[in-house]
Coordinates of C-alpha atoms in Angstrom, one line a residue:
X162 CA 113.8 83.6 57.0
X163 CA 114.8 87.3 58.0
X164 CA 111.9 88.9 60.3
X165 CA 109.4 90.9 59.3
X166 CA 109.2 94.3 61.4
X167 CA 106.6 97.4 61.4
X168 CA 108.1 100.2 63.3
X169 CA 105.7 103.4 63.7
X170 CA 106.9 106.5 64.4
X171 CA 110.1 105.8 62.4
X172 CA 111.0 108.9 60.4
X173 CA 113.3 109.9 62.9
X174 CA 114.8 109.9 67.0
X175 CA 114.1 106.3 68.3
X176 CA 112.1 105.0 65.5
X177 CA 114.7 105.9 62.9
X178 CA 117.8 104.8 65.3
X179 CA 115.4 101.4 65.7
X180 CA 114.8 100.8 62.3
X181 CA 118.3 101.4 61.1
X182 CA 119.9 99.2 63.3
X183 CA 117.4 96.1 62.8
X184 CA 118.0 96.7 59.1
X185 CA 121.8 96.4 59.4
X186 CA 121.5 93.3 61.3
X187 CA 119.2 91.9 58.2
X188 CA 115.8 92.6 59.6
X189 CA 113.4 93.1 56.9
X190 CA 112.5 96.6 58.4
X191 CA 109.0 98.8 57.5
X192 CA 108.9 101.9 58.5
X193 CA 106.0 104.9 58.9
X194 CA 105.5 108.5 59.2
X195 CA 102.5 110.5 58.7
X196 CA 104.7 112.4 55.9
X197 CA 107.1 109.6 54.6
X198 CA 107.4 111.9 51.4
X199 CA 109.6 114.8 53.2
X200 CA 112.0 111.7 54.3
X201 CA 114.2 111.0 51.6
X202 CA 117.3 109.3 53.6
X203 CA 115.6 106.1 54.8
X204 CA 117.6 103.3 54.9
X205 CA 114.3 101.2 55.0
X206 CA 111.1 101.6 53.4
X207 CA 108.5 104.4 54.9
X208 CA 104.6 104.0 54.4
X209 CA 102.3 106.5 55.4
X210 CA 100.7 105.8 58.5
X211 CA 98.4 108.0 61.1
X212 CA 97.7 106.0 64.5
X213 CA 94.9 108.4 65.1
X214 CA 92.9 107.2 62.2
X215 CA 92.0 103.7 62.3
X216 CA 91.7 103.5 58.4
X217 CA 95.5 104.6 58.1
X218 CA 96.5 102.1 60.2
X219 CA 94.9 99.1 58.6
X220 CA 95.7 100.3 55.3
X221 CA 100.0 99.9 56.2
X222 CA 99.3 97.0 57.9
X223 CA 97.8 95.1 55.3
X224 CA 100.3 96.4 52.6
X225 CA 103.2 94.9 54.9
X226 CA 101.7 91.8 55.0
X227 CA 100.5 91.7 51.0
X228 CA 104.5 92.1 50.2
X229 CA 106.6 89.9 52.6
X230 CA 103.3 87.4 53.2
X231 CA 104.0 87.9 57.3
X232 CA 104.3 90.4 60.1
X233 CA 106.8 89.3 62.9
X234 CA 107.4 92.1 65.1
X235 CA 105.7 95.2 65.7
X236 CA 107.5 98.1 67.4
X237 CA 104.7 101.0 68.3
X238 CA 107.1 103.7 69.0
X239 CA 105.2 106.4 67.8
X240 CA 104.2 109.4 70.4
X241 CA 104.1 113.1 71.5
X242 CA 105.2 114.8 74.5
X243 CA 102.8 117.1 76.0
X244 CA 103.6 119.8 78.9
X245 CA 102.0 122.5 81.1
X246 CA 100.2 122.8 84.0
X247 CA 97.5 120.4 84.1
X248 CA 95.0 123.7 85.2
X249 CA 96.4 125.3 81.7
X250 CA 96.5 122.3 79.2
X251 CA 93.7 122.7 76.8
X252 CA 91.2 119.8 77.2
X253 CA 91.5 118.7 73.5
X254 CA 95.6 119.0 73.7
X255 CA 94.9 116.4 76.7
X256 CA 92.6 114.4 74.1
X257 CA 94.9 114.9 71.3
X258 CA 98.0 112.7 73.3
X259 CA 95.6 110.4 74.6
X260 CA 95.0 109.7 71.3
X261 CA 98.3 109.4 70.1
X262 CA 100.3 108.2 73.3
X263 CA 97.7 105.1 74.3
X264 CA 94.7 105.0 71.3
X265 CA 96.6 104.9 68.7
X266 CA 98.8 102.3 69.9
X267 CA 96.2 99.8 70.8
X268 CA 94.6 100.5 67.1
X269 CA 97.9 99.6 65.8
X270 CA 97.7 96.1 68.0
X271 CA 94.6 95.2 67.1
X272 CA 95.5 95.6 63.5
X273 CA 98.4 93.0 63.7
X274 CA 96.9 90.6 65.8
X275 CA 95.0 88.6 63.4
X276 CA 98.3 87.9 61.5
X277 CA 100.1 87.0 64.2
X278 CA 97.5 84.7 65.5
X279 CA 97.0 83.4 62.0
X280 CA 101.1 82.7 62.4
X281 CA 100.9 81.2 65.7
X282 CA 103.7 83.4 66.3
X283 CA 104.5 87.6 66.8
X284 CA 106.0 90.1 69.2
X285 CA 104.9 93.5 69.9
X286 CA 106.7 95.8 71.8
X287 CA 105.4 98.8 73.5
X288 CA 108.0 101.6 73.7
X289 CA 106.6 103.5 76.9
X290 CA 108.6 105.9 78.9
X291 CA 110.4 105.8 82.8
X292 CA 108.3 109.3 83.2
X293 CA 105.0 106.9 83.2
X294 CA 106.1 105.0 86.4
X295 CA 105.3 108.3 88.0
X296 CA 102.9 111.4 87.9
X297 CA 106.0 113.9 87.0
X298 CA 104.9 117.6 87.4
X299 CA 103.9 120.0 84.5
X300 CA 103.9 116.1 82.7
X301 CA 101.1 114.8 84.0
X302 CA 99.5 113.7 81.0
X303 CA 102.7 112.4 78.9
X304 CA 102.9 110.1 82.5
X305 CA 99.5 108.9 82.6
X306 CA 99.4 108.0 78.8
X307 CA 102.5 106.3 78.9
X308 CA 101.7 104.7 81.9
X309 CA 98.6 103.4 80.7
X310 CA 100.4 101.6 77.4
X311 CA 102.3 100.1 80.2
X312 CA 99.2 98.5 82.2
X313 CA 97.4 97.7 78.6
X314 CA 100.5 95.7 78.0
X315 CA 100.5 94.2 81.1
X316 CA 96.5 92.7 81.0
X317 CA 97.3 92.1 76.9
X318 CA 100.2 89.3 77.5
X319 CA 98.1 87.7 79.3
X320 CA 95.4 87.4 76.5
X321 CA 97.5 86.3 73.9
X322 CA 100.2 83.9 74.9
X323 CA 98.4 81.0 74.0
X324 CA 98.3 82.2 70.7
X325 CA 102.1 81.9 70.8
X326 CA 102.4 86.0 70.8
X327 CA 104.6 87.6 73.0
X328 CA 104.6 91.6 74.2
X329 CA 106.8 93.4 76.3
X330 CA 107.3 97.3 77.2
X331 CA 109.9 99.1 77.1
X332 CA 110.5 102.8 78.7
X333 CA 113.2 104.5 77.8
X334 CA 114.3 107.7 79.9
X335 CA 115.8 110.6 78.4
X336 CA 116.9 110.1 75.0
X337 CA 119.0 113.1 72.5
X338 CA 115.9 113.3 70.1
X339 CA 113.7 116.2 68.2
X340 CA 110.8 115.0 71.0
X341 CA 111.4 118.7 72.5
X342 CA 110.5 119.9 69.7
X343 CA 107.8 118.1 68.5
X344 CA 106.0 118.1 71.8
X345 CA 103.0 120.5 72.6
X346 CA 103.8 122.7 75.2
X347 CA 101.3 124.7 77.0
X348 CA 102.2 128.3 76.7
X349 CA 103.9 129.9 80.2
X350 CA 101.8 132.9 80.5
X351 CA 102.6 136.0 82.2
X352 CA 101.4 136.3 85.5
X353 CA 99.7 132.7 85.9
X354 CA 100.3 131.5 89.4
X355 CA 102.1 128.7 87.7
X356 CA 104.5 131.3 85.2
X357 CA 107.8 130.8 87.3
X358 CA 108.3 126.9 88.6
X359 CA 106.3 125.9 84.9
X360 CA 108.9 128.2 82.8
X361 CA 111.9 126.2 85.3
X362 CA 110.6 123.3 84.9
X363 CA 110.4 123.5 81.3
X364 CA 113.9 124.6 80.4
X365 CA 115.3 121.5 83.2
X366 CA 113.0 119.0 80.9
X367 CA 114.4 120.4 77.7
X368 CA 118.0 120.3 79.1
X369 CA 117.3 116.7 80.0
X370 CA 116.8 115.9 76.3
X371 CA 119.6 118.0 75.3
X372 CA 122.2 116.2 77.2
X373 CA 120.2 112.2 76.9
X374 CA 121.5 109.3 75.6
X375 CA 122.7 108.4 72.1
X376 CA 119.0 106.3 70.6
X377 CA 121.5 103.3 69.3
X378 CA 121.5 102.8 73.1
X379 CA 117.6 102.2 72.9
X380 CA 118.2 100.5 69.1
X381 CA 120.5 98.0 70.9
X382 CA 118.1 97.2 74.1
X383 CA 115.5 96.5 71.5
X384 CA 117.5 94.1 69.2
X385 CA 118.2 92.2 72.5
X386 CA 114.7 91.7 73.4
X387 CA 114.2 90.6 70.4
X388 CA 117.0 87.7 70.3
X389 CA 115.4 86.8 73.5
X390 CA 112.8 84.2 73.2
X391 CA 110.7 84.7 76.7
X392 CA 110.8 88.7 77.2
X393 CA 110.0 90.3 80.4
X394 CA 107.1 91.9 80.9
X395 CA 108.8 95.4 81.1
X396 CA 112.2 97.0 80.6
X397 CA 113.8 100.1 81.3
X398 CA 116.7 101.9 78.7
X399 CA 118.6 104.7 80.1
X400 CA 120.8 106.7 82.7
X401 CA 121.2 105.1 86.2
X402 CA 119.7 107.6 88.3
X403 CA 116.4 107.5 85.6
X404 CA 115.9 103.4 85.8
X405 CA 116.9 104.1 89.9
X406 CA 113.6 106.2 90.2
X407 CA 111.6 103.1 89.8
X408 CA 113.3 100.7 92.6
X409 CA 112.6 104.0 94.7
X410 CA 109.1 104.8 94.0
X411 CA 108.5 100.9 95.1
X412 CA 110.6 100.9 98.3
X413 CA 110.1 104.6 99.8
X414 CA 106.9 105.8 101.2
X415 CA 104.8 108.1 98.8
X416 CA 105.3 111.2 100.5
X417 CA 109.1 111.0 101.0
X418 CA 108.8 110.2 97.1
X419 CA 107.2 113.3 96.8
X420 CA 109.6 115.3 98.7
X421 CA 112.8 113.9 96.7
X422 CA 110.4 115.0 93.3
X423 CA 109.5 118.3 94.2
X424 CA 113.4 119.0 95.4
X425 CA 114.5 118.0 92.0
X426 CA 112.1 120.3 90.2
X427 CA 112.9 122.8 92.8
X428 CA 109.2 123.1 93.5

């Protein structure tokens, strides 16, 4: 029987590279979007689906599992990037991501977990990011939502194994996606104390993007947890030097961590 999968966030970047590959490798794929009516090259089916309202959610859920009669896999991919300095982010911008990048996701989990206990079987995977191992500067609340989503999945493996459920997170690290785009950024305003390292900091992040990794990278990584029948508990997808940050945020004393940070944003 071909698996059942629900990928949000999958109109395009690394929802749409996801979806796409699991479909060619004969994955019964379901995608969403909060506007799947502008897509119109989907290789899989898109339903409308808003992880910031509750009623959105449970609405695709249960239309997944009134067609194919299962839900297998869930894949919350769906997020914002937020930037700015953390003085100059709006407090409802802050809210907004929270809402998306870590709410949203956990409304999403408790929708399918029902079915997948009713199954005995399921596996959701958390698609995090390598910038929420660390508090990153002018990206302090795209790391702490991310890195929340990774602790949640942490404590929720733990609740639901016996239930024959697995999860697993995955952070990818700079990816060649519309994220840039799509990301709210704080305005750099002339003559804040933070105008000139902010507006730097920004382009560097936005160059990051521009030159990332091709997503079937990430597609790939994901079809491999999947075949996988004991995941870890986290991954990392992406350049060297990005899954390297980790080991040395472990090993190095914070302050040297710091230091190496604030050289590479030339703060």
């Amino acid at each position: 029987m071909n698996k059942v999968v629900l990928i949000t966030g999958a109109s395009s970047g690394i929802g749409k590279a996801i979806g796409e590959f699991l479909h060619q490798k004969g994955f019964v794929v379901y995608g969403t979007s909060r506007n799947p009516e502008r897509i119109t090259n989907s290789v899989f089916p898109l339903m409308a689906l808003e992880v910031r309202n509750p009623d959105s959610i449970q609405a695709a859920v249960a239309k997944v599992i009134a067609i194919s009669g299962r839900l297998d896999i869930l894949i919350n991919n769906a997020g914002i990037g937020i930037t700015g300095p953390l003085e100059e982010i709006p407090l409802e911008e802050i809210k907004a991501n929270f809402d998306t990048n870590f709410f949203g996701p956990i409304s999403v989990m408790q929708a399918v977990l029902p079915q997948m206990r009713k199954q005995q079987s399921g596996l959701i995977i958390n698609i995090s990011s390598i910038a929420g191992y660390m508090g990153l500067p002018y990206r302090s609340i795209y790391s702490a939502s991310k890195g929340a989503l990774s602790i949640v999945t942490e404590a929720l493996r733990m609740e639901v194994k016996s239930f024959g459920i697995q999860i697993t997170d995955v952070a990818p690290g700079d990816f060649a996606t519309n994220i840039a785009a799509g990301r709210f950024h704080a305005p750099v305003i002339k003559d804040s104390a933070y105008e000139k390292p902010y507006a730097a900091t920004l382009q560097m992040m936005d160059e990051h993007v521009d030159s990332g990794s091709n997503p079937t990278e990430m597609a790939q990584a994901i079809y491999n947890i999947i075949q996988n029948s004991n995941p870890k508990v986290h991954y990392r997808v992406g350049l060297f030097l990005q899954k390297f940050s980790i080991v040395l945020k472990k090993i190095l004393p914070d302050k040297v961590y710091e230091r190496i940070l604030m050289k590479h944003y030339k703060l």
